[in-house]
Coordinates of C-alpha atoms in Angstrom, one line a residue:
Chain I
M1 CA 21.1 -22.1 21.0
T2 CA 23.2 -19.0 21.3
D3 CA 20.8 -16.2 19.9
V4 CA 21.7 -15.1 16.4
I5 CA 22.3 -11.5 16.0
L6 CA 22.7 -9.0 13.8
T7 CA 26.5 -9.3 13.2
N8 CA 27.8 -12.3 13.3
T9 CA 29.5 -13.9 11.2
I10 CA 28.4 -16.6 8.9
D11 CA 30.5 -19.2 10.4
E12 CA 29.8 -18.5 14.3
M13 CA 25.8 -18.7 12.6
L14 CA 26.7 -22.5 11.2
Q15 CA 28.1 -23.2 14.3
A16 CA 25.1 -22.3 16.4
A17 CA 22.5 -23.9 13.8
V18 CA 24.8 -27.2 14.1
S19 CA 25.0 -27.1 18.4
A20 CA 21.6 -26.4 18.2
G21 CA 20.2 -29.1 15.4
S22 CA 18.4 -26.4 13.2
G23 CA 19.8 -27.5 10.3
M24 CA 19.1 -25.2 7.7
Y25 CA 17.5 -22.0 9.6
T26 CA 19.8 -19.3 11.0
G27 CA 17.4 -18.6 13.9
R28 CA 16.9 -14.9 12.2
K29 CA 12.9 -13.9 10.8
I30 CA 13.1 -12.7 6.7
V31 CA 9.5 -10.1 7.7
T32 CA 7.8 -8.8 4.0
F33 CA 5.4 -6.2 4.4
K34 CA 2.3 -5.8 2.3
P35 CA 2.8 -3.4 -0.5
G36 CA 2.7 0.4 0.3
A37 CA 3.0 -0.8 3.9
Y38 CA 6.7 -0.1 4.5
D39 CA 6.3 3.0 7.2
A40 CA 4.1 1.3 9.0
G41 CA 6.1 -2.0 9.1
V42 CA 8.9 -0.4 10.2
R43 CA 6.6 1.1 13.3
S44 CA 5.5 -1.5 14.5
L45 CA 8.7 -3.6 14.5
S46 CA 10.3 -0.6 16.5
T47 CA 7.9 -0.7 18.8
A48 CA 6.9 -4.8 19.2
T49 CA 10.8 -5.0 19.9
S50 CA 11.9 -2.7 21.8
R51 CA 15.5 -3.0 20.1
P52 CA 17.2 -0.1 17.0
V53 CA 15.9 -0.6 13.2
V54 CA 18.6 0.1 10.5
S55 CA 17.4 0.3 7.2
T56 CA 19.8 0.1 4.7
A57 CA 19.4 3.1 3.6
D58 CA 21.8 4.7 5.5
F59 CA 24.6 2.9 4.1
A60 CA 26.1 4.4 1.5
G61 CA 25.2 3.2 -1.6
H62 CA 23.0 1.1 0.1
A63 CA 25.8 -1.2 0.9
I64 CA 25.0 -2.8 4.3
N65 CA 27.5 -3.7 6.9
F66 CA 26.2 -6.5 9.3
A67 CA 29.4 -5.7 11.6
A68 CA 28.7 -2.2 12.0
L69 CA 25.0 -3.0 13.2
G70 CA 25.4 -3.5 16.9
D71 CA 22.5 -4.3 19.1
A72 CA 20.1 -3.5 16.1
G73 CA 17.3 -5.7 16.4
S74 CA 16.3 -5.8 12.6
V75 CA 17.6 -4.7 9.7
V76 CA 15.0 -2.9 7.4
F77 CA 15.6 -3.2 2.9
P78 CA 13.0 -0.4 1.5
E79 CA 13.9 -1.8 -2.2
L80 CA 13.0 -5.2 -1.4
N81 CA 10.1 -4.2 1.6
I82 CA 11.5 -6.7 3.8
A83 CA 13.2 -6.5 6.7
V84 CA 15.3 -8.9 9.2
L85 CA 15.0 -9.7 12.8
T86 CA 17.7 -11.4 14.9
A87 CA 16.2 -14.0 17.2
P88 CA 15.7 -11.8 20.2
A89 CA 13.8 -9.8 18.7
A90 CA 11.8 -12.3 17.0
A91 CA 11.2 -14.0 20.3
E92 CA 10.2 -10.4 22.0
P93 CA 6.3 -11.2 23.2
R94 CA 5.0 -8.6 21.7
F95 CA 6.3 -9.2 18.6
S96 CA 4.8 -12.6 18.6
Q97 CA 1.5 -10.9 19.7
M98 CA 1.4 -8.9 16.5
V99 CA 2.1 -11.9 14.3
E100 CA -0.4 -13.7 16.0
A101 CA -3.6 -11.3 15.9
G102 CA -2.9 -11.5 11.9
A103 CA -5.1 -9.1 11.9
A104 CA -6.1 -7.5 8.6
D105 CA -4.3 -4.2 9.1
S106 CA -1.5 -5.7 10.1
P107 CA 1.7 -4.8 7.8
I108 CA 3.0 -7.8 7.2
L109 CA 2.6 -10.2 4.7
N110 CA 5.0 -13.0 5.9
I111 CA 7.2 -14.0 8.6
E112 CA 9.2 -17.2 6.9
P113 CA 12.5 -18.8 9.0
E114 CA 15.9 -17.2 7.5
T115 CA 17.6 -20.1 5.5
F116 CA 21.6 -20.8 4.6
V117 CA 22.4 -20.2 1.0
F118 CA 25.9 -22.3 0.3
A119 CA 27.2 -22.0 -2.9
S120 CA 25.6 -24.9 -5.9
D121 CA 29.1 -24.7 -7.6
V122 CA 30.6 -26.8 -5.4
D123 CA 31.8 -30.5 -6.4
Y124 CA 28.8 -31.6 -4.9
Q125 CA 29.4 -34.9 -7.1
S126 CA 33.2 -35.4 -5.2
Y127 CA 31.3 -34.6 -1.6
V128 CA 28.9 -37.3 -2.7
R129 CA 31.4 -40.2 -3.9
G130 CA 33.3 -39.3 -0.6
F131 CA 30.7 -40.1 1.5
A132 CA 30.0 -43.0 -0.1
A133 CA 33.6 -44.1 -0.3
A134 CA 33.0 -43.5 3.8
A135 CA 30.1 -45.4 4.4
E136 CA 31.4 -48.5 2.4
R137 CA 34.6 -48.2 3.9
I138 CA 32.7 -48.4 7.5
F139 CA 30.6 -51.3 6.3
Q140 CA 33.6 -53.1 5.2
D141 CA 35.0 -52.4 8.0
L142 CA 32.2 -53.7 10.2
G143 CA 32.5 -57.3 8.3
W144 CA 29.7 -57.3 6.5
K145 CA 28.6 -59.1 3.2
G146 CA 27.7 -57.0 0.0
S147 CA 27.6 -53.3 -0.7
A148 CA 26.8 -50.5 2.0
T149 CA 25.5 -48.6 -0.8
G150 CA 24.8 -50.2 -4.5
L151 CA 25.0 -46.8 -6.3
R152 CA 27.6 -44.0 -6.9
A153 CA 26.6 -40.6 -8.4
P154 CA 25.4 -39.7 -11.0
A155 CA 27.9 -38.4 -13.3
S156 CA 25.7 -36.2 -16.1
H157 CA 22.3 -35.2 -16.7
E158 CA 21.7 -37.6 -18.9
E159 CA 22.6 -40.0 -16.3
Q160 CA 20.0 -38.2 -13.6
A161 CA 17.8 -38.1 -16.2
A162 CA 17.6 -41.9 -16.6
V163 CA 17.5 -42.6 -13.2
M164 CA 14.5 -40.2 -12.9
A165 CA 12.4 -41.2 -15.3
T166 CA 13.2 -37.6 -17.1
T167 CA 14.7 -35.3 -20.3
W168 CA 17.7 -33.8 -19.3
G169 CA 16.4 -30.6 -19.3
L170 CA 14.7 -31.0 -16.5
T171 CA 17.3 -32.3 -14.1
A172 CA 19.3 -29.7 -15.4
T173 CA 16.7 -27.4 -14.3
R174 CA 15.9 -28.9 -11.2
A175 CA 12.7 -28.5 -11.9
V176 CA 12.1 -32.2 -11.5
S177 CA 13.2 -31.5 -7.9
S178 CA 10.6 -28.8 -7.6
H179 CA 8.4 -28.8 -5.1
F180 CA 5.8 -26.9 -7.1
S181 CA 3.6 -27.5 -9.8
G182 CA 2.9 -23.8 -11.3
T183 CA -0.8 -24.0 -10.2
G184 CA -2.5 -21.0 -10.1
I185 CA -0.1 -19.2 -13.0
K186 CA -1.5 -18.8 -16.3
V187 CA 1.0 -19.5 -18.9
A188 CA 0.3 -18.5 -22.2
I189 CA 2.5 -20.0 -25.4
L190 CA 2.3 -18.1 -28.7
D191 CA 3.7 -20.2 -31.2
T192 CA 1.5 -22.4 -34.0
G193 CA -0.7 -23.5 -31.4
F194 CA -1.2 -26.6 -29.8
D195 CA -2.5 -30.4 -30.7
F196 CA -5.5 -30.4 -28.6
Q197 CA -6.2 -34.3 -29.2
H198 CA -2.5 -35.4 -27.7
P199 CA -3.3 -38.0 -25.3
D200 CA -0.9 -36.4 -22.9
F201 CA -2.5 -32.8 -22.0
Q202 CA -6.4 -34.5 -21.7
G203 CA -8.7 -33.6 -18.9
R204 CA -6.2 -30.1 -18.6
A205 CA -7.4 -26.2 -19.2
F206 CA -7.1 -24.0 -22.2
S207 CA -7.5 -20.8 -23.6
Q208 CA -7.0 -20.2 -26.8
Q209 CA -7.0 -18.1 -29.4
S210 CA -5.9 -17.6 -33.1
F211 CA -4.5 -14.2 -34.9
I212 CA -3.6 -16.5 -37.9
S213 CA -6.5 -15.5 -40.6
G214 CA -8.1 -18.8 -41.8
E215 CA -6.5 -20.9 -39.6
T216 CA -7.8 -22.3 -36.1
P217 CA -5.5 -23.2 -32.5
Q218 CA -5.3 -26.4 -33.7
D219 CA -1.1 -26.9 -34.3
G220 CA -0.6 -27.7 -38.3
N221 CA 3.3 -27.7 -38.0
G222 CA 4.2 -29.0 -34.2
H223 CA 7.1 -26.4 -33.0
G224 CA 3.6 -25.1 -30.9
T225 CA 2.6 -28.5 -29.2
H226 CA 6.8 -28.7 -28.8
T227 CA 7.4 -25.6 -26.8
I228 CA 4.0 -26.6 -24.4
G229 CA 4.8 -29.5 -24.0
T230 CA 8.4 -28.4 -22.3
A231 CA 6.5 -25.5 -20.6
C232 CA 3.7 -26.9 -19.4
G233 CA 3.2 -31.0 -20.0
P234 CA 2.6 -33.7 -17.6
K235 CA 4.1 -34.7 -14.6
A236 CA 3.9 -38.4 -15.9
P237 CA 3.5 -39.0 -19.5
A238 CA 2.9 -43.0 -20.1
G239 CA 5.8 -44.4 -21.2
V240 CA 8.2 -42.0 -22.2
P241 CA 10.3 -39.9 -19.4
R242 CA 8.9 -36.8 -17.8
Y243 CA 9.2 -33.4 -20.3
G244 CA 7.1 -30.4 -19.1
T245 CA 8.0 -28.4 -16.0
A246 CA 5.0 -26.4 -14.8
F247 CA 2.3 -29.3 -15.2
G248 CA -0.1 -27.5 -13.1
A249 CA -0.3 -24.4 -14.8
Q250 CA -3.6 -23.2 -16.9
I251 CA -2.6 -23.3 -20.4
F252 CA -3.0 -20.2 -23.1
V253 CA -2.5 -21.0 -26.6
G254 CA -1.7 -17.9 -28.8
K255 CA -1.3 -18.9 -32.3
V256 CA 0.2 -15.9 -33.8
L257 CA 2.6 -17.9 -36.3
S258 CA 0.8 -20.4 -39.0
N259 CA 0.8 -23.6 -39.5
T260 CA 4.2 -22.9 -42.2
G261 CA 5.6 -20.9 -39.2
G262 CA 5.2 -17.5 -40.1
G263 CA 4.2 -14.9 -38.9
T264 CA 4.6 -10.7 -38.4
T265 CA 5.1 -8.2 -36.0
A266 CA 1.2 -7.7 -35.6
T267 CA 0.2 -11.3 -35.3
V268 CA 3.1 -11.1 -32.4
L269 CA 1.7 -7.6 -30.6
A270 CA -1.7 -9.1 -30.7
G271 CA -1.1 -12.5 -29.2
M272 CA 0.7 -10.3 -26.5
N273 CA -1.8 -7.7 -25.6
W274 CA -4.5 -11.3 -25.6
A275 CA -1.7 -12.0 -22.9
V276 CA -1.7 -9.1 -21.1
A277 CA -5.4 -8.6 -21.1
N278 CA -5.9 -12.1 -19.6
R279 CA -2.9 -11.6 -17.5
C280 CA -1.0 -14.5 -17.9
E281 CA 2.1 -14.1 -15.5
V282 CA 4.3 -16.1 -18.3
I283 CA 4.4 -14.9 -21.7
S284 CA 6.6 -17.8 -23.8
M285 CA 7.6 -16.8 -26.9
S286 CA 9.9 -19.4 -29.3
L287 CA 10.1 -17.2 -32.0
G288 CA 11.8 -13.8 -33.2
A289 CA 13.0 -11.8 -36.6
D290 CA 17.1 -11.5 -37.1
G291 CA 18.8 -8.7 -38.3
I292 CA 16.5 -6.1 -36.4
P293 CA 17.3 -3.5 -34.0
P294 CA 15.1 -3.8 -30.9
Q295 CA 11.0 -2.5 -31.8
A296 CA 9.5 0.0 -29.9
A297 CA 6.1 -1.8 -30.1
Y298 CA 7.9 -4.9 -28.6
T299 CA 9.9 -2.4 -25.8
Q300 CA 6.8 -0.6 -24.9
A301 CA 4.6 -4.4 -24.6
G302 CA 7.1 -5.8 -23.0
R303 CA 7.0 -2.6 -20.3
A304 CA 3.4 -3.2 -20.0
A305 CA 3.4 -6.5 -19.3
L306 CA 6.1 -5.7 -16.6
N307 CA 3.4 -3.4 -15.0
A308 CA 0.7 -5.8 -15.3
G309 CA 2.8 -8.6 -13.5
C310 CA 3.2 -10.5 -16.3
L311 CA 6.8 -11.9 -17.6
M312 CA 8.0 -11.9 -21.2
I313 CA 10.5 -14.1 -22.4
A314 CA 11.7 -14.9 -26.0
A315 CA 14.3 -17.0 -27.9
A316 CA 17.6 -15.5 -28.6
G317 CA 17.9 -17.2 -32.1
N318 CA 19.6 -19.5 -33.8
R319 CA 21.8 -17.5 -36.0
S320 CA 25.4 -18.1 -34.5
R321 CA 28.3 -20.4 -35.7
R322 CA 30.6 -20.5 -32.5
P323 CA 33.0 -20.4 -31.5
G324 CA 33.7 -18.1 -35.0
T325 CA 30.5 -16.1 -34.9
I326 CA 28.0 -14.9 -32.6
A327 CA 24.9 -13.6 -34.3
P328 CA 23.0 -10.8 -32.5
T329 CA 20.0 -11.0 -30.3
G330 CA 17.0 -11.4 -32.6
S331 CA 13.3 -9.2 -32.3
P332 CA 11.3 -9.1 -29.5
G333 CA 14.6 -10.8 -27.2
N334 CA 16.2 -8.1 -27.9
S335 CA 13.6 -5.1 -26.2
P336 CA 15.4 -4.5 -23.0
T337 CA 11.9 -5.2 -21.1
I338 CA 11.7 -8.7 -22.5
M339 CA 13.8 -11.6 -21.2
S340 CA 15.7 -13.3 -23.7
V341 CA 16.6 -17.3 -23.6
A342 CA 20.3 -18.8 -24.9
A343 CA 20.5 -22.5 -25.3
L344 CA 22.6 -25.3 -23.7
D345 CA 23.9 -28.4 -24.3
A346 CA 23.8 -31.7 -22.1
N347 CA 27.3 -30.6 -20.9
L348 CA 25.3 -27.1 -19.8
Q349 CA 28.2 -25.6 -22.7
V350 CA 26.6 -22.9 -24.9
A351 CA 24.6 -24.1 -28.0
F352 CA 27.2 -23.4 -31.2
F353 CA 24.1 -22.0 -32.9
S354 CA 22.8 -19.6 -29.9
S355 CA 22.3 -16.1 -30.6
G356 CA 24.0 -13.4 -28.1
G357 CA 24.4 -10.3 -27.1
K358 CA 21.4 -9.2 -25.3
V359 CA 20.7 -12.4 -22.9
E360 CA 19.3 -12.4 -19.5
S361 CA 18.7 -16.1 -19.0
A362 CA 19.8 -20.0 -20.5
G363 CA 18.4 -23.0 -20.7
P364 CA 18.1 -26.3 -22.0
G365 CA 17.9 -26.0 -25.6
V366 CA 19.9 -29.1 -27.1
D367 CA 18.3 -32.5 -28.1
V368 CA 15.5 -31.4 -26.6
F369 CA 12.3 -34.5 -26.5
S370 CA 9.1 -33.0 -25.6
S371 CA 5.2 -33.5 -27.2
W372 CA 4.6 -33.7 -31.2
P373 CA 1.1 -33.7 -33.0
L374 CA -0.5 -37.0 -33.6
P375 CA 0.2 -39.5 -35.1
Q376 CA 3.8 -39.1 -33.8
R377 CA 3.6 -37.9 -30.4
Y378 CA 6.7 -37.0 -29.7
K379 CA 10.3 -35.3 -31.5
T380 CA 13.0 -34.0 -30.4
E381 CA 14.3 -30.8 -31.6
S382 CA 17.0 -28.6 -31.0
G383 CA 17.2 -24.5 -30.8
T384 CA 16.7 -21.7 -28.8
S385 CA 13.0 -22.5 -28.9
M386 CA 13.1 -24.8 -26.7
A387 CA 15.6 -23.7 -24.3
T388 CA 12.5 -21.0 -24.0
P389 CA 9.8 -23.1 -23.0
H390 CA 12.1 -24.2 -20.1
V391 CA 12.5 -21.2 -18.8
A392 CA 8.7 -20.2 -18.5
G393 CA 7.9 -23.5 -17.1
A394 CA 10.5 -22.7 -14.8
A395 CA 9.2 -19.2 -14.2
A396 CA 6.0 -20.3 -13.3
L397 CA 7.3 -23.0 -11.4
W398 CA 8.6 -19.2 -8.9
G399 CA 5.2 -17.8 -10.2
A400 CA 3.7 -20.1 -7.3
V401 CA 6.5 -19.6 -4.9
E402 CA 5.9 -15.3 -5.4
L403 CA 1.9 -15.6 -5.2
G404 CA 1.5 -12.3 -3.2
A405 CA 5.1 -10.7 -3.7
T406 CA 5.8 -8.3 -6.5
R407 CA 6.3 -9.1 -9.8
S408 CA 10.2 -7.5 -9.7
I409 CA 11.2 -10.1 -7.4
A410 CA 9.8 -12.6 -9.5
M411 CA 11.8 -11.2 -12.3
G412 CA 14.8 -11.3 -10.2
R413 CA 14.8 -14.5 -8.6
A414 CA 14.6 -16.0 -11.9
R415 CA 17.5 -14.5 -13.0
A416 CA 19.6 -14.5 -9.3
P417 CA 19.9 -18.5 -9.1
C418 CA 22.4 -19.2 -12.2
R419 CA 24.5 -21.4 -11.0
T420 CA 27.0 -21.8 -14.3
P421 CA 27.6 -18.9 -15.4
S422 CA 28.9 -20.3 -18.4
I423 CA 28.3 -17.4 -21.1
S424 CA 28.8 -14.2 -18.7
S425 CA 31.4 -13.1 -21.1
H426 CA 28.4 -12.6 -23.0
R427 CA 26.0 -10.6 -21.2
C428 CA 23.8 -13.6 -19.8
G429 CA 23.1 -14.2 -15.8
G430 CA 23.6 -17.8 -16.8
R431 CA 21.3 -21.2 -16.5
L432 CA 18.3 -20.7 -14.6
S433 CA 17.5 -23.4 -11.9
A434 CA 13.5 -23.8 -11.3
M435 CA 14.2 -24.8 -7.8
P436 CA 13.3 -22.3 -5.0
L437 CA 15.2 -21.7 -2.1
T438 CA 12.4 -22.1 0.0
S439 CA 12.3 -25.8 -1.1
D440 CA 16.1 -26.6 -1.7
Chain S
M1 CA 0.1 -0.4 -49.0
V2 CA 2.3 -1.3 -46.1
D3 CA 1.1 -3.3 -43.0
L4 CA 1.9 -0.9 -39.7
V5 CA 2.8 -1.1 -36.2
V6 CA 2.4 2.3 -34.3
T7 CA 3.3 2.5 -31.1
V8 CA 1.4 5.1 -28.6
K9 CA 3.1 6.9 -25.7
P10 CA 2.2 5.9 -22.5
G11 CA -1.0 8.1 -20.6
S12 CA -1.8 9.1 -24.4
D13 CA -5.9 8.8 -25.1
F14 CA -5.5 5.4 -26.4
D15 CA -9.2 5.7 -28.9
A16 CA -8.1 9.7 -30.0
V17 CA -5.0 8.2 -31.1
S18 CA -6.6 5.8 -33.4
A19 CA -8.9 8.0 -34.3
H20 CA -6.5 10.5 -35.7
L21 CA -4.2 7.6 -37.2
S22 CA -7.3 6.5 -39.3
Q23 CA -7.9 10.2 -40.3
A24 CA -4.3 10.8 -40.9
G25 CA -5.1 7.6 -43.6
L26 CA -4.4 4.8 -41.2
E27 CA -7.0 1.2 -41.8
V28 CA -6.9 0.4 -38.5
R29 CA -6.6 -3.7 -37.6
D30 CA -6.6 -3.9 -34.6
K31 CA -6.6 -1.5 -31.2
L32 CA -3.6 -3.4 -29.0
E33 CA -4.3 -1.2 -25.5
A34 CA -3.1 -3.6 -23.6
V35 CA 0.4 -3.4 -24.7
G36 CA 0.1 -0.2 -26.4
S37 CA -0.2 -0.2 -29.6
I38 CA -2.2 -0.4 -32.8
T39 CA -1.8 -2.1 -36.1
G40 CA -3.2 -1.4 -39.6
S41 CA -2.1 -0.9 -43.0
A42 CA -1.3 2.5 -45.0
R43 CA -0.2 4.4 -48.5
E44 CA 3.8 4.8 -47.7
I45 CA 3.2 8.4 -48.9
D46 CA 1.2 8.7 -45.7
V47 CA 4.1 6.9 -43.1
P48 CA 5.2 10.2 -42.3
R49 CA 2.0 11.7 -41.8
L50 CA 1.2 9.2 -39.2
R51 CA 4.0 9.7 -37.6
N52 CA 3.1 13.3 -36.7
V53 CA -0.3 12.5 -35.3
P54 CA 0.3 13.7 -31.3
G55 CA 0.4 10.7 -29.1
V56 CA 2.2 8.4 -31.6
L57 CA 5.6 7.5 -30.2
D58 CA 6.8 5.2 -33.4
V59 CA 5.9 3.7 -36.8
T60 CA 7.3 0.8 -37.8
E61 CA 6.7 -1.4 -40.6
S62 CA 5.2 -4.9 -39.3
A63 CA 8.4 -7.5 -40.0
P64 CA 8.1 -11.0 -41.1
I65 CA 8.7 -13.8 -38.9
H66 CA 9.9 -17.2 -40.0
L67 CA 10.6 -20.4 -38.3
N68 CA 13.6 -22.2 -38.8
P69 CA 12.9 -25.7 -41.2
P70 CA 12.6 -29.1 -39.5
G71 CA 16.0 -30.5 -39.3
T72 CA 17.5 -27.3 -38.6
P73 CA 17.5 -25.5 -35.2
R74 CA 14.7 -23.7 -34.2

């Protein structure tokens, strides 16, 4: 295989990968430094690889030009605390020795092979159909009876969901394809509580607290049981499609809305405080008040959460009547430190009711099947309340990937892998994918 | 009496601010240090005094939240 260096074009790297049979790997390495060990990491790369180290800070506006890197062995990204190494640099014996030493005082946290990343808005269905047609043609040309595939590409999320025994929402976020379960991640859902008798959740570990005077965390409404089901429901519920995203996450049930669905800023803040104090990495809030500006208390709470390694996610609200009227995002989702979530339908179009203006993400929010208190067990609901736990569950899957990395990267990733910029005109980054690149 | 949310400036002595708020007329309900706010109630006439307590960033009335009724987008 041709040694892949920093000035190679993508096409050159792809050709090299194809000829070497190295699949999705480029041959370069991504080195993540330990927090605070950036300077030591750069020094160690310089000595261990015997090649120049270039920083993105050397380029105007930190906009790196790979073609201008010459014979550099590695390029470092100070804002991200990472470096990219060429294949020859990574193969240097001294670098290998440094990695193998695995010393506690090593500045390096992690080394991963760099992978190719492809735009996923390609027409993969046409590609799969073409592939199937070609296979069918070869099969028939050989004179064999029957069909080579007997399959066709699923045409919609509903069809995929039927095949995979899952809800359309979990195929749309690709949570169902994720290798991660959210194990090790604490997810707080601040809502109307939970039905702790639900058979799909027996044996799960819960932490629970009510912030409503005179009411226990037991859900007398249903809303909280539904949102918790989407965020953290089981991998294989008996007799119904899979509807839960982060099935391995630890669930924190914070009751901040009463059994009649009412609460106040004070009860929500009390729940936020409990979730942050317990270091819940993901805090999901399918709630809000419409028609009020960003609240200083929520904005500060969101900042405190981020500083503590927690991500607050809130519903955008349901007051729009698109296409004619787009209502502004409700509070707390309108605070700049809190991620707000719009609702999409199964065609990945913004739901007519989904509020807008300040939106960072979007999730499945129309005809969402999830758990409901006994004796009903299950119910299909719509709203940004249903979209929010899809994003929260996906964030928990990301959190499982990112354990050990910085939270800012996790927040960036939660926004980044959007594939359908269908609501970009309303400042939304697009739909969130639960599928980490590392498991693509 | 009005229900209030007081946002405390980051870096302030949280307990000292809470004590000053009590002296200025706030009946403290919850001290929420992990998110930097204090909830409680006070007479409307005392709200300007609460805003002037050192270390206070904001004083706002606690707003009601209601889920939409079943059968509508939630």
